[in-house]
Short mmCIF file of C-alpha atoms and ligand atoms in Angstrom, two decimals:
data_model
loop_
_atom_site.label_atom_id
_atom_site.label_comp_id
_atom_site.label_asym_id
_atom_site.label_seq_id
_atom_site.Cartn_x
_atom_site.Cartn_y
_atom_site.Cartn_z
CA MET H 1 47.56 8.62 -26.11
CA SER H 2 45.34 11.50 -27.12
CA TYR H 3 45.17 15.21 -26.47
CA PHE H 4 42.16 17.35 -25.62
CA SER H 5 40.05 14.25 -25.07
CA PHE H 6 37.85 16.07 -22.59
CA VAL H 7 36.87 18.89 -24.93
CA LYS H 8 33.76 17.14 -26.22
CA THR H 9 32.41 16.75 -22.68
CA GLU H 10 33.32 20.34 -21.83
CA LEU H 11 31.50 21.71 -24.87
CA LYS H 12 28.49 19.56 -24.13
CA ASN H 13 28.43 20.87 -20.59
CA LEU H 14 28.56 24.46 -21.77
CA PHE H 15 25.39 24.07 -23.78
CA SER H 16 23.36 21.79 -21.57
CA LYS H 17 21.31 22.24 -18.45
CA PRO H 18 23.16 21.97 -15.14
CA ALA H 19 23.15 18.50 -13.60
CA THR H 20 22.44 19.98 -10.20
CA ARG H 21 19.27 21.47 -8.85
CA PRO H 22 18.87 24.93 -7.31
CA TYR H 23 18.24 23.75 -3.78
CA PRO H 24 16.29 24.88 -1.72
CA GLN H 25 14.21 26.79 -4.30
CA GLN H 26 13.56 23.53 -6.05
CA PRO H 27 13.05 20.87 -3.42
CA ARG H 28 14.17 17.31 -3.91
CA LYS H 29 11.87 14.68 -5.32
CA TYR H 30 11.78 11.70 -3.03
CA ALA H 31 11.52 8.16 -4.28
CA GLU H 32 8.44 6.26 -3.23
CA ARG H 33 10.50 4.11 -0.87
CA THR H 34 12.66 6.85 0.61
CA ARG H 35 13.11 6.28 4.29
CA GLY H 36 12.67 9.76 5.68
CA HIS H 37 11.14 9.71 9.14
CA ILE H 38 8.82 7.66 11.31
CA GLU H 39 5.25 8.68 12.01
CA ASN H 40 2.91 7.04 14.47
CA ASN H 41 -0.84 6.91 14.17
CA MET H 42 -1.67 7.26 17.83
CA ASP H 43 -5.34 6.35 17.35
CA VAL H 44 -4.28 2.81 16.60
CA CYS H 45 -1.18 2.43 18.76
CA ILE H 46 -1.78 0.32 21.86
CA LEU H 47 1.46 1.40 23.55
CA CYS H 48 2.63 -2.19 23.75
CA GLY H 49 6.28 -1.12 23.61
CA LEU H 50 7.37 -3.75 21.11
CA CYS H 51 8.81 -1.14 18.79
CA SER H 52 11.01 0.31 21.51
CA LYS H 53 12.32 -3.17 22.36
CA LYS H 54 13.21 -3.87 18.75
CA CYS H 55 14.71 -0.52 17.87
CA PRO H 56 18.47 -1.03 17.45
CA THR H 57 19.32 2.48 18.56
CA GLY H 58 16.85 2.77 21.43
CA ALA H 59 15.30 5.84 19.83
CA ILE H 60 11.73 5.04 20.92
CA THR H 61 10.38 5.52 24.43
CA VAL H 62 6.93 4.30 25.31
CA ASP H 63 5.30 5.63 28.45
CA ARG H 64 2.20 3.63 29.29
CA THR H 65 1.10 5.65 32.30
CA GLY H 66 1.52 9.00 30.58
CA LYS H 67 0.08 7.46 27.36
CA THR H 68 2.84 8.90 25.24
CA TRP H 69 5.05 7.51 22.54
CA SER H 70 8.19 9.46 21.78
CA ILE H 71 10.97 9.17 19.31
CA SER H 72 14.36 10.80 19.45
CA ARG H 73 14.70 12.08 15.90
CA PHE H 74 18.45 12.28 16.12
CA SER H 75 18.97 8.73 17.36
CA CYS H 76 16.70 7.13 14.81
CA ILE H 77 18.59 5.70 11.86
CA GLN H 78 15.50 5.16 9.68
CA CYS H 79 16.05 1.44 9.53
CA GLY H 80 12.35 0.64 9.57
CA TYR H 81 12.68 -2.28 11.97
CA CYS H 82 10.03 -0.77 14.26
CA VAL H 83 7.57 -0.45 11.36
CA GLU H 84 8.06 -4.12 10.66
CA SER H 85 7.64 -5.27 14.23
CA CYS H 86 4.61 -3.20 15.25
CA PRO H 87 1.69 -5.57 15.78
CA LYS H 88 -0.94 -2.89 15.05
CA LYS H 89 0.86 -1.56 11.94
CA CYS H 90 0.39 1.98 13.15
CA LEU H 91 3.94 3.06 12.45
CA SER H 92 4.83 4.24 9.01
CA MET H 93 7.88 5.51 7.22
CA LYS H 94 7.31 8.89 5.64
CA GLN H 95 9.39 10.16 2.75
CA THR H 96 10.51 13.57 3.92
CA TYR H 97 13.68 13.84 5.92
CA THR H 98 13.63 15.39 9.36
CA GLN H 99 14.70 19.00 9.56
CA PRO H 100 18.16 19.96 10.73
CA ASP H 101 18.13 21.39 14.21
CA ALA H 102 20.43 23.05 16.72
CA GLU H 103 19.52 20.62 19.46
CA LYS H 104 18.69 16.96 19.62
CA LYS H 105 14.96 16.91 19.41
CA THR H 106 12.48 14.34 20.68
CA ASP H 107 9.01 14.21 19.16
CA THR H 108 6.30 13.07 21.50
CA PHE H 109 2.99 11.67 20.34
CA VAL H 110 0.17 11.60 22.90
CA LYS H 111 -2.48 8.97 22.75
CA PRO H 112 -5.87 10.67 22.41
CA GLU H 113 -8.49 9.91 25.03
CA GLN H 114 -9.98 6.50 24.41
CA PRO H 115 -12.98 6.91 22.14
CA ALA H 116 -14.50 3.69 23.54
CA PRO H 117 -16.76 5.22 26.26
CA ALA H 118 -17.78 8.01 23.90
CA ALA H 119 -18.58 5.54 21.14
CA GLN H 120 -21.22 3.74 23.23
CA PRO H 121 -23.78 6.57 23.44
CA ALA H 122 -22.93 7.65 19.90
CA LYS H 123 -24.06 4.36 18.45
CA PRO H 124 -27.80 4.57 19.24
CA ALA H 125 -27.72 8.13 18.00
CA ALA H 126 -26.34 6.93 14.69
CA ASP H 127 -28.96 4.20 14.56
CA ALA H 128 -31.63 6.75 15.29
CA ALA H 129 -30.31 8.89 12.49
CA LYS H 130 -30.50 5.93 10.15
CA GLN H 131 -34.07 5.16 11.08
CA ALA H 132 -35.15 8.76 10.71
CA MET E 1 74.00 8.05 0.19
CA SER E 2 71.99 11.16 0.84
CA LYS E 3 70.60 12.00 4.24
CA ARG E 4 67.34 10.40 5.26
CA SER E 5 64.47 12.42 6.62
CA VAL E 6 61.03 11.51 7.87
CA VAL E 7 57.95 13.33 6.64
CA PRO E 8 54.69 12.68 8.43
CA PHE E 9 51.72 12.12 6.13
CA GLY E 10 48.24 12.42 7.62
CA PRO E 11 46.21 11.53 9.62
CA HIS E 12 44.56 14.60 8.12
CA HIS E 13 45.53 15.10 4.55
CA PRO E 14 43.58 17.05 1.93
CA VAL E 15 43.48 14.12 -0.47
CA LEU E 16 42.03 11.64 2.00
CA PRO E 17 38.70 12.18 3.64
CA GLU E 18 39.63 9.64 6.29
CA PRO E 19 42.46 9.46 8.79
CA ILE E 20 45.48 7.28 8.19
CA HIS E 21 48.97 8.22 9.22
CA LEU E 22 52.17 7.31 7.43
CA ASP E 23 55.70 8.15 8.38
CA LEU E 24 57.46 8.51 5.07
CA VAL E 25 61.19 7.93 5.19
CA LEU E 26 62.69 9.95 2.37
CA GLU E 27 66.00 10.08 0.60
CA ASP E 28 65.86 13.41 -1.17
CA GLU E 29 62.41 13.29 -2.74
CA LYS E 30 62.26 9.52 -2.96
CA VAL E 31 60.30 7.41 -0.52
CA VAL E 32 62.39 4.53 0.81
CA GLU E 33 60.01 3.33 3.46
CA ALA E 34 56.55 4.02 4.79
CA ILE E 35 55.46 3.17 8.33
CA PRO E 36 51.70 3.22 8.86
CA SER E 37 49.64 3.79 11.92
CA ILE E 38 45.89 3.33 12.03
CA GLY E 39 43.31 3.40 14.77
CA PHE E 40 42.21 7.02 14.72
CA VAL E 41 38.55 6.25 14.21
CA HIS E 42 38.19 2.85 15.81
CA ARG E 43 34.57 2.19 16.71
CA GLY E 44 34.55 -1.23 18.31
CA LEU E 45 31.80 -2.70 16.13
CA GLU E 46 33.13 -6.20 16.63
CA LYS E 47 32.72 -5.89 20.38
CA LEU E 48 29.19 -4.63 20.02
CA VAL E 49 27.92 -8.10 19.05
CA GLU E 50 28.13 -9.10 22.67
CA LYS E 51 25.42 -6.61 23.58
CA LYS E 52 23.26 -6.37 20.47
CA ASP E 53 20.68 -8.85 19.32
CA PHE E 54 21.97 -10.67 16.24
CA ASN E 55 19.05 -9.40 14.18
CA GLU E 56 19.73 -5.79 15.08
CA MET E 57 23.39 -6.36 14.38
CA ALA E 58 22.54 -6.50 10.66
CA PHE E 59 21.98 -2.73 10.79
CA VAL E 60 25.27 -2.25 12.60
CA ALA E 61 27.18 -4.44 10.12
CA GLU E 62 25.80 -2.25 7.35
CA ARG E 63 27.42 0.75 8.94
CA THR E 64 30.88 -0.76 8.88
CA CYS E 65 31.47 1.17 5.71
CA GLY E 66 29.60 4.00 4.10
CA ILE E 67 30.37 2.88 0.56
CA CYS E 68 30.13 -0.90 0.53
CA SER E 69 27.41 -0.69 3.13
CA TYR E 70 25.08 -3.02 1.26
CA MET E 71 27.68 -5.76 0.95
CA HIS E 72 28.63 -5.59 4.61
CA GLY E 73 25.05 -6.06 5.68
CA MET E 74 24.58 -8.81 3.13
CA SER E 75 27.69 -10.72 4.16
CA TYR E 76 26.77 -10.59 7.79
CA CYS E 77 23.27 -11.90 7.09
CA ALA E 78 24.59 -14.56 4.72
CA ALA E 79 27.06 -15.76 7.37
CA ILE E 80 24.27 -16.14 9.94
CA GLU E 81 22.06 -17.84 7.35
CA HIS E 82 24.82 -20.39 6.76
CA ILE E 83 25.11 -21.06 10.48
CA MET E 84 21.36 -21.53 10.79
CA ASN E 85 21.15 -23.61 7.62
CA VAL E 86 18.66 -21.25 6.07
CA GLU E 87 18.38 -21.39 2.30
CA ILE E 88 17.15 -18.03 1.06
CA PRO E 89 14.82 -17.94 -1.94
CA GLU E 90 16.38 -17.74 -5.40
CA ARG E 91 14.82 -14.37 -6.08
CA ALA E 92 16.47 -12.94 -2.97
CA LYS E 93 19.84 -14.23 -4.17
CA TYR E 94 19.38 -12.54 -7.53
CA LEU E 95 18.24 -9.31 -5.93
CA ARG E 96 21.25 -9.35 -3.66
CA THR E 97 23.42 -9.73 -6.72
CA VAL E 98 21.82 -6.71 -8.38
CA TRP E 99 22.36 -4.58 -5.29
CA CYS E 100 25.93 -5.81 -4.89
CA GLU E 101 26.71 -4.79 -8.45
CA LEU E 102 24.99 -1.43 -8.03
CA SER E 103 27.25 -0.86 -5.01
CA ARG E 104 30.27 -1.79 -7.07
CA LEU E 105 29.22 0.65 -9.79
CA HIS E 106 28.77 3.57 -7.47
CA SER E 107 31.90 2.73 -5.51
CA HIS E 108 34.09 2.59 -8.60
CA LEU E 109 32.57 5.80 -9.97
CA LEU E 110 33.26 7.43 -6.62
CA TRP E 111 36.83 6.21 -6.77
CA LEU E 112 37.34 7.48 -10.31
CA GLY E 113 36.12 10.86 -9.14
CA LEU E 114 38.45 10.86 -6.17
CA LEU E 115 41.35 9.84 -8.36
CA ALA E 116 40.63 12.68 -10.77
CA ASP E 117 40.43 15.00 -7.79
CA GLY E 118 43.71 13.53 -6.52
CA PHE E 119 45.58 14.56 -9.63
CA GLY E 120 43.74 17.83 -9.88
CA PHE E 121 41.29 17.26 -12.73
CA GLU E 122 38.25 18.82 -11.12
CA SER E 123 35.81 18.63 -13.99
CA LEU E 124 36.53 14.94 -14.57
CA PHE E 125 35.85 14.40 -10.89
CA MET E 126 32.46 16.06 -11.27
CA GLN E 127 31.63 13.99 -14.34
CA SER E 128 32.14 10.74 -12.48
CA TRP E 129 30.12 11.90 -9.54
CA ARG E 130 27.35 13.08 -11.81
CA LEU E 131 27.12 9.56 -13.20
CA ARG E 132 27.35 8.06 -9.74
CA GLU E 133 24.32 10.06 -8.69
CA LYS E 134 22.16 8.07 -11.12
CA ILE E 135 23.22 4.83 -9.49
CA LEU E 136 22.41 6.27 -6.09
CA ASP E 137 18.96 7.22 -7.36
CA MET E 138 18.46 3.59 -8.34
CA SER E 139 19.49 2.50 -4.88
CA GLU E 140 17.08 4.95 -3.35
CA ALA E 141 14.22 3.89 -5.59
CA SER E 142 14.74 0.22 -4.77
CA THR E 143 15.85 0.22 -1.13
CA GLY E 144 14.78 3.58 0.22
CA GLY E 145 18.29 4.71 1.06
CA ARG E 146 20.96 6.16 -1.17
CA LEU E 147 23.78 4.30 0.53
CA ILE E 148 22.52 2.64 3.66
CA SER E 149 20.00 0.22 2.27
CA SER E 150 18.62 -1.52 5.38
CA VAL E 151 17.03 -4.18 3.21
CA ASN E 152 19.05 -7.13 4.45
CA LYS E 153 17.65 -9.40 7.03
CA ILE E 154 18.48 -12.85 8.15
CA GLY E 155 16.51 -15.07 5.82
CA GLY E 156 16.37 -12.81 2.80
CA GLN E 157 15.46 -9.28 1.85
CA ARG E 158 13.05 -6.85 3.47
CA LYS E 159 11.84 -5.49 0.16
CA ASP E 160 11.14 -6.91 -3.23
CA VAL E 161 11.84 -4.97 -6.38
CA ASP E 162 9.33 -5.58 -9.13
CA ASN E 163 10.55 -6.66 -12.54
CA ALA E 164 9.41 -3.44 -14.20
CA MET E 165 11.66 -1.42 -11.94
CA LEU E 166 14.57 -3.79 -12.57
CA ARG E 167 14.09 -3.45 -16.32
CA GLY E 168 13.99 0.31 -15.83
CA PHE E 169 17.36 0.09 -14.13
CA VAL E 170 18.78 -1.85 -17.05
CA GLU E 171 17.45 0.75 -19.49
CA GLU E 172 19.00 3.49 -17.40
CA LEU E 173 22.31 1.63 -17.32
CA ASP E 174 22.15 1.13 -21.08
CA LYS E 175 21.88 4.88 -21.42
CA MET E 176 24.71 5.43 -18.97
CA GLU E 177 27.10 3.08 -20.66
CA PRO E 178 28.08 5.41 -23.54
CA GLU E 179 28.48 8.25 -21.06
CA ILE E 180 30.82 6.13 -18.95
CA ARG E 181 32.70 5.19 -22.11
CA GLU E 182 33.08 8.83 -23.01
CA MET E 183 34.40 9.61 -19.53
CA ALA E 184 36.70 6.57 -19.62
CA ARG E 185 38.25 7.88 -22.80
CA THR E 186 39.71 10.78 -20.84
CA PHE E 187 40.85 8.55 -18.00
CA LEU E 188 42.50 6.04 -20.26
CA ASN E 189 43.89 8.08 -23.13
CA ASP E 190 44.36 11.68 -22.13
CA SER E 191 48.03 12.57 -22.16
CA ALA E 192 47.82 14.70 -19.00
CA VAL E 193 46.14 11.90 -17.07
CA ARG E 194 48.50 9.26 -18.39
CA SER E 195 51.51 11.30 -17.38
CA ARG E 196 50.35 11.01 -13.77
CA LEU E 197 49.43 7.33 -13.90
CA ASP E 198 51.80 5.53 -16.24
CA GLY E 199 54.51 3.56 -14.52
CA VAL E 200 53.77 5.08 -11.11
CA GLY E 201 53.59 2.77 -8.10
CA VAL E 202 54.30 -0.52 -9.79
CA LEU E 203 53.51 -3.62 -7.75
CA SER E 204 54.78 -6.85 -9.23
CA LYS E 205 52.62 -9.93 -9.51
CA GLU E 206 54.78 -11.86 -7.05
CA LYS E 207 54.77 -9.09 -4.45
CA ALA E 208 51.03 -8.54 -4.80
CA HIS E 209 50.40 -12.22 -4.21
CA GLU E 210 52.92 -12.57 -1.42
CA LEU E 211 51.71 -9.55 0.52
CA GLY E 212 48.08 -10.54 0.18
CA ALA E 213 46.68 -7.74 -1.91
CA VAL E 214 42.99 -8.08 -2.78
CA GLY E 215 40.49 -6.74 -5.26
CA PRO E 216 41.30 -4.51 -8.22
CA PHE E 217 44.66 -3.73 -6.63
CA LEU E 218 45.62 -7.40 -6.94
CA ARG E 219 43.97 -7.95 -10.31
CA ALA E 220 45.81 -4.96 -11.77
CA SER E 221 49.02 -6.83 -10.98
CA GLY E 222 47.89 -9.72 -13.11
CA VAL E 223 46.37 -12.17 -10.61
CA PRO E 224 42.90 -13.25 -11.74
CA TYR E 225 41.52 -13.62 -8.23
CA ASP E 226 37.92 -12.68 -7.68
CA ILE E 227 35.78 -14.19 -4.93
CA ARG E 228 32.70 -13.84 -7.13
CA THR E 229 34.02 -16.75 -9.19
CA THR E 230 33.30 -19.04 -6.20
CA GLY E 231 29.66 -18.57 -7.18
CA TYR E 232 28.04 -17.24 -4.03
CA LEU E 233 24.62 -15.58 -4.46
CA ALA E 234 23.66 -15.77 -8.13
CA TYR E 235 27.21 -15.39 -9.44
CA GLY E 236 27.34 -19.10 -10.21
CA ASP E 237 24.69 -18.67 -12.93
CA ILE E 238 26.25 -15.58 -14.43
CA ASP E 239 28.82 -15.48 -17.15
CA PHE E 240 31.78 -13.27 -16.29
CA GLU E 241 35.54 -13.32 -16.10
CA PRO E 242 37.71 -11.48 -13.58
CA VAL E 243 39.10 -8.30 -15.10
CA THR E 244 42.87 -8.18 -14.96
CA SER E 245 45.81 -6.22 -16.25
CA ASP E 246 49.47 -7.22 -16.27
CA ILE E 247 51.17 -3.89 -15.84
CA GLY E 248 50.61 -3.38 -12.10
CA ASP E 249 50.92 0.40 -12.10
CA SER E 250 48.39 3.11 -11.28
CA TYR E 251 47.18 3.14 -14.85
CA ALA E 252 46.45 -0.59 -14.69
CA ARG E 253 44.36 -0.08 -11.56
CA THR E 254 42.34 2.55 -13.35
CA VAL E 255 41.87 0.27 -16.36
CA VAL E 256 40.72 -2.60 -14.15
CA ARG E 257 38.19 -0.51 -12.29
CA ILE E 258 36.83 1.07 -15.45
CA ASN E 259 36.42 -2.34 -17.07
CA GLU E 260 34.73 -3.58 -13.94
CA LEU E 261 32.15 -0.86 -14.39
CA PHE E 262 31.17 -2.39 -17.73
CA GLN E 263 31.37 -5.86 -16.24
CA SER E 264 28.97 -4.87 -13.45
CA ILE E 265 26.53 -3.41 -15.95
CA ASP E 266 26.70 -6.65 -17.88
CA ILE E 267 26.16 -8.74 -14.74
CA ILE E 268 23.10 -6.68 -13.84
CA ARG E 269 21.75 -7.23 -17.36
CA GLN E 270 22.19 -10.98 -17.07
CA VAL E 271 20.70 -11.12 -13.58
CA VAL E 272 17.64 -9.11 -14.58
CA ALA E 273 17.14 -11.35 -17.60
CA LYS E 274 17.27 -14.48 -15.45
CA ILE E 275 15.66 -13.39 -12.19
CA PRO E 276 13.07 -15.96 -11.06
CA GLU E 277 9.73 -15.08 -9.51
CA GLY E 278 8.91 -15.88 -5.92
CA ASP E 279 9.36 -14.75 -2.36
CA VAL E 280 12.30 -12.73 -1.22
CA ALA E 281 12.52 -13.95 2.36
CA VAL E 282 11.94 -17.04 4.43
CA PRO E 283 10.90 -16.90 8.07
CA VAL E 284 13.72 -17.69 10.45
CA LYS E 285 13.15 -19.07 13.93
CA GLY E 286 15.55 -19.67 16.77
CA PHE E 287 19.08 -18.60 17.46
CA PRO E 288 22.26 -19.40 15.57
CA ASN E 289 24.74 -21.86 16.99
CA GLY E 290 28.05 -22.51 15.29
CA GLU E 291 30.56 -20.62 13.25
CA TYR E 292 31.02 -19.60 9.66
CA MET E 293 33.47 -17.72 7.51
CA MET E 294 31.85 -15.72 4.71
CA ARG E 295 33.96 -14.31 1.91
CA VAL E 296 32.62 -11.76 -0.53
CA GLU E 297 34.09 -9.65 -3.26
CA GLN E 298 33.52 -6.02 -2.40
CA PRO E 299 34.39 -3.13 -4.70
CA ARG E 300 37.73 -2.82 -2.93
CA GLY E 301 38.43 -6.52 -2.76
CA GLU E 302 37.76 -9.55 -0.69
CA ALA E 303 36.05 -9.00 2.65
CA LEU E 304 35.89 -11.70 5.24
CA TYR E 305 33.20 -12.16 7.83
CA TYR E 306 33.84 -14.59 10.63
CA VAL E 307 30.83 -15.17 12.86
CA LYS E 308 30.73 -17.40 15.93
CA ALA E 309 27.40 -17.91 17.62
CA ASN E 310 26.54 -19.72 20.82
CA GLY E 311 22.84 -20.43 20.57
CA THR E 312 21.71 -17.25 22.33
CA LYS E 313 20.60 -14.01 20.82
CA PHE E 314 24.04 -12.52 21.32
CA LEU E 315 26.95 -13.66 19.20
CA ASP E 316 30.27 -14.76 20.63
CA ARG E 317 32.49 -13.18 18.08
CA LEU E 318 32.33 -11.21 14.89
CA ARG E 319 35.49 -10.63 12.97
CA ILE E 320 35.49 -8.45 9.89
CA ARG E 321 38.54 -8.24 7.70
CA THR E 322 37.96 -5.46 5.24
CA PRO E 323 39.75 -5.18 1.89
CA THR E 324 41.66 -2.02 2.76
CA PHE E 325 43.09 -3.73 5.82
CA ALA E 326 44.52 -6.43 3.57
CA ASN E 327 45.74 -3.87 1.08
CA ILE E 328 47.86 -1.84 3.48
CA PRO E 329 51.00 -4.08 3.42
CA PRO E 330 51.16 -4.18 -0.40
CA MET E 331 50.49 -0.45 -0.46
CA LEU E 332 53.56 0.14 1.71
CA GLU E 333 55.57 -1.99 -0.68
CA MET E 334 54.22 -0.05 -3.64
CA LEU E 335 55.17 3.30 -2.07
CA LYS E 336 58.83 2.32 -1.89
CA GLY E 337 60.78 4.11 -4.56
CA CYS E 338 58.08 6.57 -5.56
CA GLN E 339 58.30 10.34 -5.45
CA LEU E 340 56.93 12.21 -2.46
CA ALA E 341 54.57 14.16 -4.70
CA ASP E 342 53.00 10.93 -5.95
CA VAL E 343 52.25 9.54 -2.49
CA PRO E 344 48.76 11.01 -2.03
CA MET E 345 47.62 9.76 -5.41
CA LEU E 346 49.23 6.36 -4.94
CA ILE E 347 47.41 5.88 -1.67
CA LEU E 348 44.23 6.70 -3.55
CA THR E 349 44.91 4.04 -6.14
CA ILE E 350 44.28 1.24 -3.64
CA ASP E 351 40.86 2.83 -3.05
CA PRO E 352 41.42 3.13 0.69
CA CYS E 353 38.47 3.04 3.02
CA ILE E 354 39.89 3.76 6.41
CA SER E 355 36.66 3.82 8.35
CA CYS E 356 35.94 0.21 7.44
CA THR E 357 39.53 -0.75 8.17
CA GLU E 358 39.00 0.50 11.69
CA ARG E 359 35.59 -1.13 12.14
S1 SF4 A 401 4.75 -1.49 18.51
FE1 SF4 A 401 3.16 -0.34 17.48
S2 SF4 A 401 1.39 -0.54 18.84
FE2 SF4 A 401 3.20 -1.15 20.03
S3 SF4 A 401 3.84 0.75 21.05
FE3 SF4 A 401 5.00 0.61 19.17
S4 SF4 A 401 3.79 1.79 17.72
FE4 SF4 A 401 2.45 1.34 19.41
S1 SF4 A 402 13.39 3.34 12.19
FE1 SF4 A 402 14.86 2.02 13.26
S2 SF4 A 402 16.05 3.42 14.51
FE2 SF4 A 402 14.26 4.54 13.87
S3 SF4 A 402 12.83 4.25 15.55
FE3 SF4 A 402 12.40 2.63 14.06
S4 SF4 A 402 13.61 0.90 14.73
FE4 SF4 A 402 14.42 2.70 15.79
#
C-alpha cells in the first residue's frame, strides 16, 4: 500500500500540454479511412438503384424518372455497404462528418443532363481543332 | 432482527449510464437481497433477423453493444461462416485478433475510468480515458470508425491493414505500456483506492462457478476460464495464459482487468510478428443453411451467438447471450451482505453493459 501515488502524474499534468484540443478553433484531424459521409458523383451514376437495395437502413432513394439520387443524412450509418455494391463506383466515403442539424435533412443529387447528345457535335470540332 | 426496508436503485442512477433497476432489501445499511428488473431499453435485434438480409445483419449485430461492437459483428460473421463452411484467409483471422484485442484494451481502459469515477477519483478517470483515446485513434486509422468498425463481412474483412500500420500500432502500444503501468500503480497500490476496493463484494470460487459468472468477474474469483484458450481466430497460435486472481473481491477484479491490458498488448505484439501475407476475404456465394453456436471471449466475458439459418436470405433465429446477462445472477449474490453505499461501485465492478444485455 502506498500514499500519494498519483502525485507524479499530477505534477506531470501541471507542466505538460493539455491532452485535449480547443475545439472548434482547432478542428479535428481525420484519419485517412474515417467514414464521415457519402458523396455521389452524379456524372457517373446510372441510377440503377442497387445502392438503395443494399443499404441496411434504407437511407438512399433513387428516383429514375426525376433523375435524382437522395440520401437521408440522419438515417445513414456510414457503413459503406453502398460504396462497395455500386457497379459504377461513383459513390465514395468522405472523411468529414455531416453537420449537426435541427431537422432530419435529406441531400438530393440531381443527375446532370446527359452529355451524350452534346458530345456528338463537339467531337468534330475537337478534331478540327487538332488539325488546325 | 432489525426492520427490513426496500430501497429502489435505478433505472436511472448517476453511476450507471444505462438503465437497470434493482430493489435492494436492506437491514439497516446492509443489503440482504437484491431483486433486478431489466428490459428498459429492449430493442428487439434478435427479431430483426426475420426481416433483414443476413449480410446486412452484420451491421446490426455490430450495434448490439457500443463497446464490444467489433466482437459482436465478428462473432455473427464467424457463426455464419461456420454454417456456410467458409474458411476465411489466415490474414483475416490475424487481423480479427488484433481488432478484438484493441477492443479489449479500450473497453478495459473505459472500465477503469468508470470505476475511478465510481469511487470519486476524477483525475484518475481522466487519465484512463486519455489513454483509451489513443486506442480509439488506432481503431479509426485502421477501420474508419472509432467504435463501430463496419469492417466485418461474411467471408472475411472489408479492409486490410498494411504491415507498416500494424507495426506503428505496436510502437504506439510500447509507448503506452509504461503510462498504463504508471496509472495502474495508483489503482493497485494507492491507500485511498484500496480502502474502497479491498474485501468489498467478495464472490467465492464455488459461487462464481455455480451461478455462471463469466469473464474477468469469474477469473477474479480464481477460475481460469477464458474462451480464447479454445483457439478460435489466431488465438491457437498465440502464447497466453488466462489472467486470474484468487481473492474474488473488487480489488481482484481490478487486478485482473489491469493485467489483461498488458496481456492484450502482448497478444497484439505476437500477432503482428506472426501475421501472414495474403487476402483478407474470400467471396461467399449462396445462402446459409444450418445452425451454429459461436462462443467468443469479449472484454466482459463469454458471449454466445446462436444462429439458425434456413437456406434463404433471412435467418430463422439469432440468439445472443451477452456477458452481462450471464453476470447478473452472480452480481446479485455478490451484493448480499454489502453496504448500501458500496452498491453503485459493486455493480460497476462486473463491468455492466445493459444495452447489450437488452439486445
Ligand atoms: S449503385 Fe451506384 S450507379 Fe447505381 S444508383 Fe447507386 S450510386 Fe448510382
Ligand atoms: S453508408 Fe450504409 S447506411 Fe449509409 S447510405 Fe451507404 S449503405 Fe446506407
